[in-house]
Coordinates of C-alpha atoms in Angstrom, one line a residue:
X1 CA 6.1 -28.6 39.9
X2 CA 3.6 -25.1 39.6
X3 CA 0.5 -26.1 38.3
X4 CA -0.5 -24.4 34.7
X5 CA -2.6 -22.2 36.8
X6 CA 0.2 -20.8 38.4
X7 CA 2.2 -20.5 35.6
X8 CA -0.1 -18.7 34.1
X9 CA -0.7 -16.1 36.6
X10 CA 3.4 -15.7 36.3
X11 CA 2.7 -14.6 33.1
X12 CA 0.2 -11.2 33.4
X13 CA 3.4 -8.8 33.9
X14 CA 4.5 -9.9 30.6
X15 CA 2.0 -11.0 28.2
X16 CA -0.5 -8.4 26.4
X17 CA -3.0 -7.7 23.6
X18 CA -0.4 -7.8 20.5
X19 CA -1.4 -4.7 18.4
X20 CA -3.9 -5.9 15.0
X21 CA -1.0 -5.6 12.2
X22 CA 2.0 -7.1 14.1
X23 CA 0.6 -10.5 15.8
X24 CA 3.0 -13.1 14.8
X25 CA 6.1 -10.8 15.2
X26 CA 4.2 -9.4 19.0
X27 CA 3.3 -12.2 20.2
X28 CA 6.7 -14.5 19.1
X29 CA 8.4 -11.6 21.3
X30 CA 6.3 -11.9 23.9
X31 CA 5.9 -15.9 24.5
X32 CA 10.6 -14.9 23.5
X33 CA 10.7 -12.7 26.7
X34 CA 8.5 -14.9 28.9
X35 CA 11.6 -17.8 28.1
X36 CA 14.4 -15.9 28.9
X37 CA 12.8 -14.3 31.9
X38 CA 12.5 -17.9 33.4
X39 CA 8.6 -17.0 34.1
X40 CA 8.2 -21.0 33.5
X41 CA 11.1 -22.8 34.1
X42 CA 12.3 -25.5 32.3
X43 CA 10.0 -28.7 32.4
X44 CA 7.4 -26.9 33.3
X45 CA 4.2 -26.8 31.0
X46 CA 2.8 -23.2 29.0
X47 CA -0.4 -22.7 29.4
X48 CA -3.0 -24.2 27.2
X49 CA -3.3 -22.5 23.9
X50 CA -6.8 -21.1 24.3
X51 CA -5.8 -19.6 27.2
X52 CA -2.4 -18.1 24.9
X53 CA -4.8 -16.7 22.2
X54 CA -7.0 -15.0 24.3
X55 CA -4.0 -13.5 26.5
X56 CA -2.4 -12.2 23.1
X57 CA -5.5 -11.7 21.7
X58 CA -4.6 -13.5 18.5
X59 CA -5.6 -16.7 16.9
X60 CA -4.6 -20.2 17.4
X61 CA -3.4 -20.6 14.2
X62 CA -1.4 -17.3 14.5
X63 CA -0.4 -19.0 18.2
X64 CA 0.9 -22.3 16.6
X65 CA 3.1 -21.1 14.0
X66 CA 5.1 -19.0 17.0
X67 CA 5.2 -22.2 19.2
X68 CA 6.4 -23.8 15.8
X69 CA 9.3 -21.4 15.5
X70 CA 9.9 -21.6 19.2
X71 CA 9.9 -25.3 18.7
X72 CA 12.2 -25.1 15.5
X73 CA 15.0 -23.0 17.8
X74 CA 15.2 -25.5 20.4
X75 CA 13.4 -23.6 23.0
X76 CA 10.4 -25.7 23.6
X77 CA 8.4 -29.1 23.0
X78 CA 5.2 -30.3 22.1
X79 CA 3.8 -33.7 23.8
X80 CA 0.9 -35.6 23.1
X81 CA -1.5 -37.2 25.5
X82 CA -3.4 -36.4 28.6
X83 CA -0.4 -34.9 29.7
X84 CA 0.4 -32.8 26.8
X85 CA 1.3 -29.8 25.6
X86 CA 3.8 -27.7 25.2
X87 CA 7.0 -28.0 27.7
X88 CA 9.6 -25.7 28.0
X89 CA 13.4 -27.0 27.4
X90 CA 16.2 -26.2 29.2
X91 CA 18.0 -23.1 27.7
X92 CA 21.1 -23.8 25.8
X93 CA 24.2 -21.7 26.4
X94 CA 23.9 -19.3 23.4
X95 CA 20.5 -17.5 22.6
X96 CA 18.1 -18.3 19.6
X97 CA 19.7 -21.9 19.8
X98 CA 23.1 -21.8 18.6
X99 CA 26.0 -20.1 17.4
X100 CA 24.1 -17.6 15.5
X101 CA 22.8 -16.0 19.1
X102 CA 26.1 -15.9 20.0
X103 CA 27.4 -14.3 16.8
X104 CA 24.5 -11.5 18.0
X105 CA 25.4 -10.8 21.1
X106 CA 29.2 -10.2 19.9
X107 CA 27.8 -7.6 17.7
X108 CA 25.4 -6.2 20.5
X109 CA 28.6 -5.2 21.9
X110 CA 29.2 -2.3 19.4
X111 CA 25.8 -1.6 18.5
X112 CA 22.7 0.3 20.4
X113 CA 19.6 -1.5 19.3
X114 CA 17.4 0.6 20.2
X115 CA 18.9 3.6 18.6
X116 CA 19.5 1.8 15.0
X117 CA 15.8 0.9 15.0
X118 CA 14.4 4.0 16.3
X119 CA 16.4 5.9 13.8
X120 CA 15.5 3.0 10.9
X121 CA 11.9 4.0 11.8
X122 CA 12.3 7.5 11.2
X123 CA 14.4 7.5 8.2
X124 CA 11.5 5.0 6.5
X125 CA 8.6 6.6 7.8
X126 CA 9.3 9.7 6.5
X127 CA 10.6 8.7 3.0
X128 CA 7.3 6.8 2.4
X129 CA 5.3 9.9 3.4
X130 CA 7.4 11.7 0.6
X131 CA 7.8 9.4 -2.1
X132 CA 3.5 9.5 -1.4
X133 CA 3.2 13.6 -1.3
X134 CA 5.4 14.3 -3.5
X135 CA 4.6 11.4 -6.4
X136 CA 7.2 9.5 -8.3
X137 CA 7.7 10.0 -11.9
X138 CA 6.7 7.1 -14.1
X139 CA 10.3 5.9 -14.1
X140 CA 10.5 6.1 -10.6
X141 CA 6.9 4.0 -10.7
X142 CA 8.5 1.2 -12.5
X143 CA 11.7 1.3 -10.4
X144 CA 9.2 0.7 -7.5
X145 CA 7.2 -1.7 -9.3
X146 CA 9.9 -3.7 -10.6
X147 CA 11.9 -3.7 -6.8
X148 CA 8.6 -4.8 -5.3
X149 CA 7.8 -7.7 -7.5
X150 CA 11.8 -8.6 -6.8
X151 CA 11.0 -9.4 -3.6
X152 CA 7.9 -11.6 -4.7
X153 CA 9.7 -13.8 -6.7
X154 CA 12.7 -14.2 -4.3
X155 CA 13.8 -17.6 -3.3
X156 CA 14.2 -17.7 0.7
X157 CA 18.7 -17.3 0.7
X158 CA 17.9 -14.0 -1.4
X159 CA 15.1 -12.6 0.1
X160 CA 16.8 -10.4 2.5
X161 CA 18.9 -8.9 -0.3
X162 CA 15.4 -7.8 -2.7
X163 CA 14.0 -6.7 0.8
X164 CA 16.8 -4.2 1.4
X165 CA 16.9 -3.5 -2.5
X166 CA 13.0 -2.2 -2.2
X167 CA 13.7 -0.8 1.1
X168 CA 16.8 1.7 -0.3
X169 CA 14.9 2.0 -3.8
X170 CA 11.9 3.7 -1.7
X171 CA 14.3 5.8 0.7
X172 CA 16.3 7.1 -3.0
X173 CA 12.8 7.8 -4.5
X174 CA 12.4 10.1 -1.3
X175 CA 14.6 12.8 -3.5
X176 CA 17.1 13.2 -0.5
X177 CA 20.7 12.0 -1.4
X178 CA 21.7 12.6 2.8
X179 CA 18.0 10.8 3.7
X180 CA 19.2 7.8 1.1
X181 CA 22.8 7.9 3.0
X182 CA 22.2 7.8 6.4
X183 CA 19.3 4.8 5.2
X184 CA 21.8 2.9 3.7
X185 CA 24.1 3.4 7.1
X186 CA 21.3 2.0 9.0
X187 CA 20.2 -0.5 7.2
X188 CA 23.4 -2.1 6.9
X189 CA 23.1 -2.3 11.1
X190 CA 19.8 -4.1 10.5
X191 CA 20.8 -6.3 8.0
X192 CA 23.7 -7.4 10.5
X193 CA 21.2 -8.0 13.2
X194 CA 18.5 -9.8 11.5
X195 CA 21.3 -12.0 9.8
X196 CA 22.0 -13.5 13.2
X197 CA 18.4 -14.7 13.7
X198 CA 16.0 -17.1 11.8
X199 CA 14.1 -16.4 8.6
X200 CA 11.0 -16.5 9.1
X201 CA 8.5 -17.8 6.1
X202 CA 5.1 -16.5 8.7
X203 CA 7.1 -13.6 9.2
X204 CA 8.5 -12.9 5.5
X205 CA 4.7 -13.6 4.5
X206 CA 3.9 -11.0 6.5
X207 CA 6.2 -8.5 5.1
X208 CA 5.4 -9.0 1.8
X209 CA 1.4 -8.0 2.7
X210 CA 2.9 -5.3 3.8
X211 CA 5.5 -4.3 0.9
X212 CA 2.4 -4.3 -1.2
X213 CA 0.2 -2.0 0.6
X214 CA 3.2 0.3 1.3
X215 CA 3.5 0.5 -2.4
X216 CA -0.2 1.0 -3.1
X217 CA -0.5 3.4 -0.4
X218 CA 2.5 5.3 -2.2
X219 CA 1.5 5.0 -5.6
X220 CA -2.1 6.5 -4.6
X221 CA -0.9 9.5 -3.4
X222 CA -1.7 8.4 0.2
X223 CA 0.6 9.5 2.5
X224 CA -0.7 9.1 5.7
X225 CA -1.4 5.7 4.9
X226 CA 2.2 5.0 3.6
X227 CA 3.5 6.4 6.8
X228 CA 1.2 4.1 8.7
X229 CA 2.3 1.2 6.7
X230 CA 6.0 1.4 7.0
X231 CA 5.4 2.2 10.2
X232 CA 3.8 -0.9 11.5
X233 CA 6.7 -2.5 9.2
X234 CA 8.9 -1.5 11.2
X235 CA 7.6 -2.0 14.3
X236 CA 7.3 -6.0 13.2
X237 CA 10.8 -6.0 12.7
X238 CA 12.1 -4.4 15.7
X239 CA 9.6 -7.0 17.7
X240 CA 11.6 -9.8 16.1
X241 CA 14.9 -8.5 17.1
X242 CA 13.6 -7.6 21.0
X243 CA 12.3 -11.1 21.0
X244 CA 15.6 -13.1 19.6
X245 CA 17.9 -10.5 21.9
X246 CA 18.8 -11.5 25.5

């Protein structure tokens, strides 16, 4: 068996300062793409968690709760002792640890990943920047309002419905009916993705820091901040999806 040191060195190609406002999501993907690449094979030990933080730049908390989800799918162990850590387990034959991976990569089939989120990205981006520039009218205030604190208050089988509602409220606030159409389009491509992988409660945390500063960014009349808000949003998703893909 490679010693830790070696696995580690295995690991520089793929493993890289996660950027400040998407750690969890980065670094899941990451640790994700190190597994399905075989970089440590199965039995074999990651390296220690220090060494993990510092690598991702991120802290061991943040670390722990991705080895917890990684745990939770199946895809690796912790063990206790001089000997410990955390081991890798032998893949199972569908990704992200069951029949949900493989319901995935039925619909990868007819779907271009990297065009739905690219285009997701644009279509978001700019309807924050012009709900922001343009303001909303105060009915349009409480529409937003009311959609955000939705999502807030959602139990976890109906957060991904409020999620999409705040998402298409913002993108109809834009004052495009064709921006608000080709949204909806899209985001019924994401929502068919991300219902084939785990919710997430670090990750749904994290969204809903974001929801709120998206809002406050739009509400001030800051649009440069809005678009920098949604996004990183964005971008946390799409790292979720590259990570659970193989």
């Amino acid at each position: 068996m490679a010693s830790e040191i070696d696995s580690a060195d295995r690991l520089t190609p793929v493993l890289r300062p996660v950027r400040a406002g998407n750690g969890f999501e980065e670094a899941l993907e990451q640790i994700l793409q190190v597994l399905r690449l075989g970089l440590v094979p199965a039995g074999e030990r990651l390296p220690a968690e220090r060494d993990l933080a510092e690598r991702l730049r991120i802290s061991r908390v943040t670390l722990r709760e991705v080895l917890k989800v990684l745990q939770d799918q199946g895809l690796v162990e912790s063990r206790r002792g001089r000997y410990g850590g955390t081991f890798v387990l032998p893949r199972p034959d569908t990704p992200a640890g069951g029949s949900a991976g493989a319901e995935l990569r039925r619909r990868l089939e007819s779907v271009d990943v990297e065009d739905v989120l690219r285009f997701r990205e644009v279509l978001e981006v700019g309807a924050a920047g012009l709900c922001a520039a343009h303001g909303l009218t105060d009915e349009g205030v409480r529409r937003l309002r009311a959609a955000l604190a939705a999502t807030h208050d959602a139990p976890l089988d109906d957060y991904r419905r409020r999620d999409t509602l705040l998402h298409l409220t913002l993108a109809e606030l834009a004052g495009s009916p064709t921006l608000t159409a080709q949204y909806a389009a899209v985001r019924a491509d994401v929502n068919g993705l991300l219902d084939c992988i785990p919710l997430l409660v670090r990750n749904l945390e994290h969204s809903q820091q974001q929801h709120t500063a998206l809002v406050d960014a739009v509400l001030d009349g800051d649009a440069d901040g809005a678009r920098e808000v949604m996004r990183e949003h964005c971008g946390g998703t799409a790292a979720l999806l590259r990570g659970f893909l193989t």
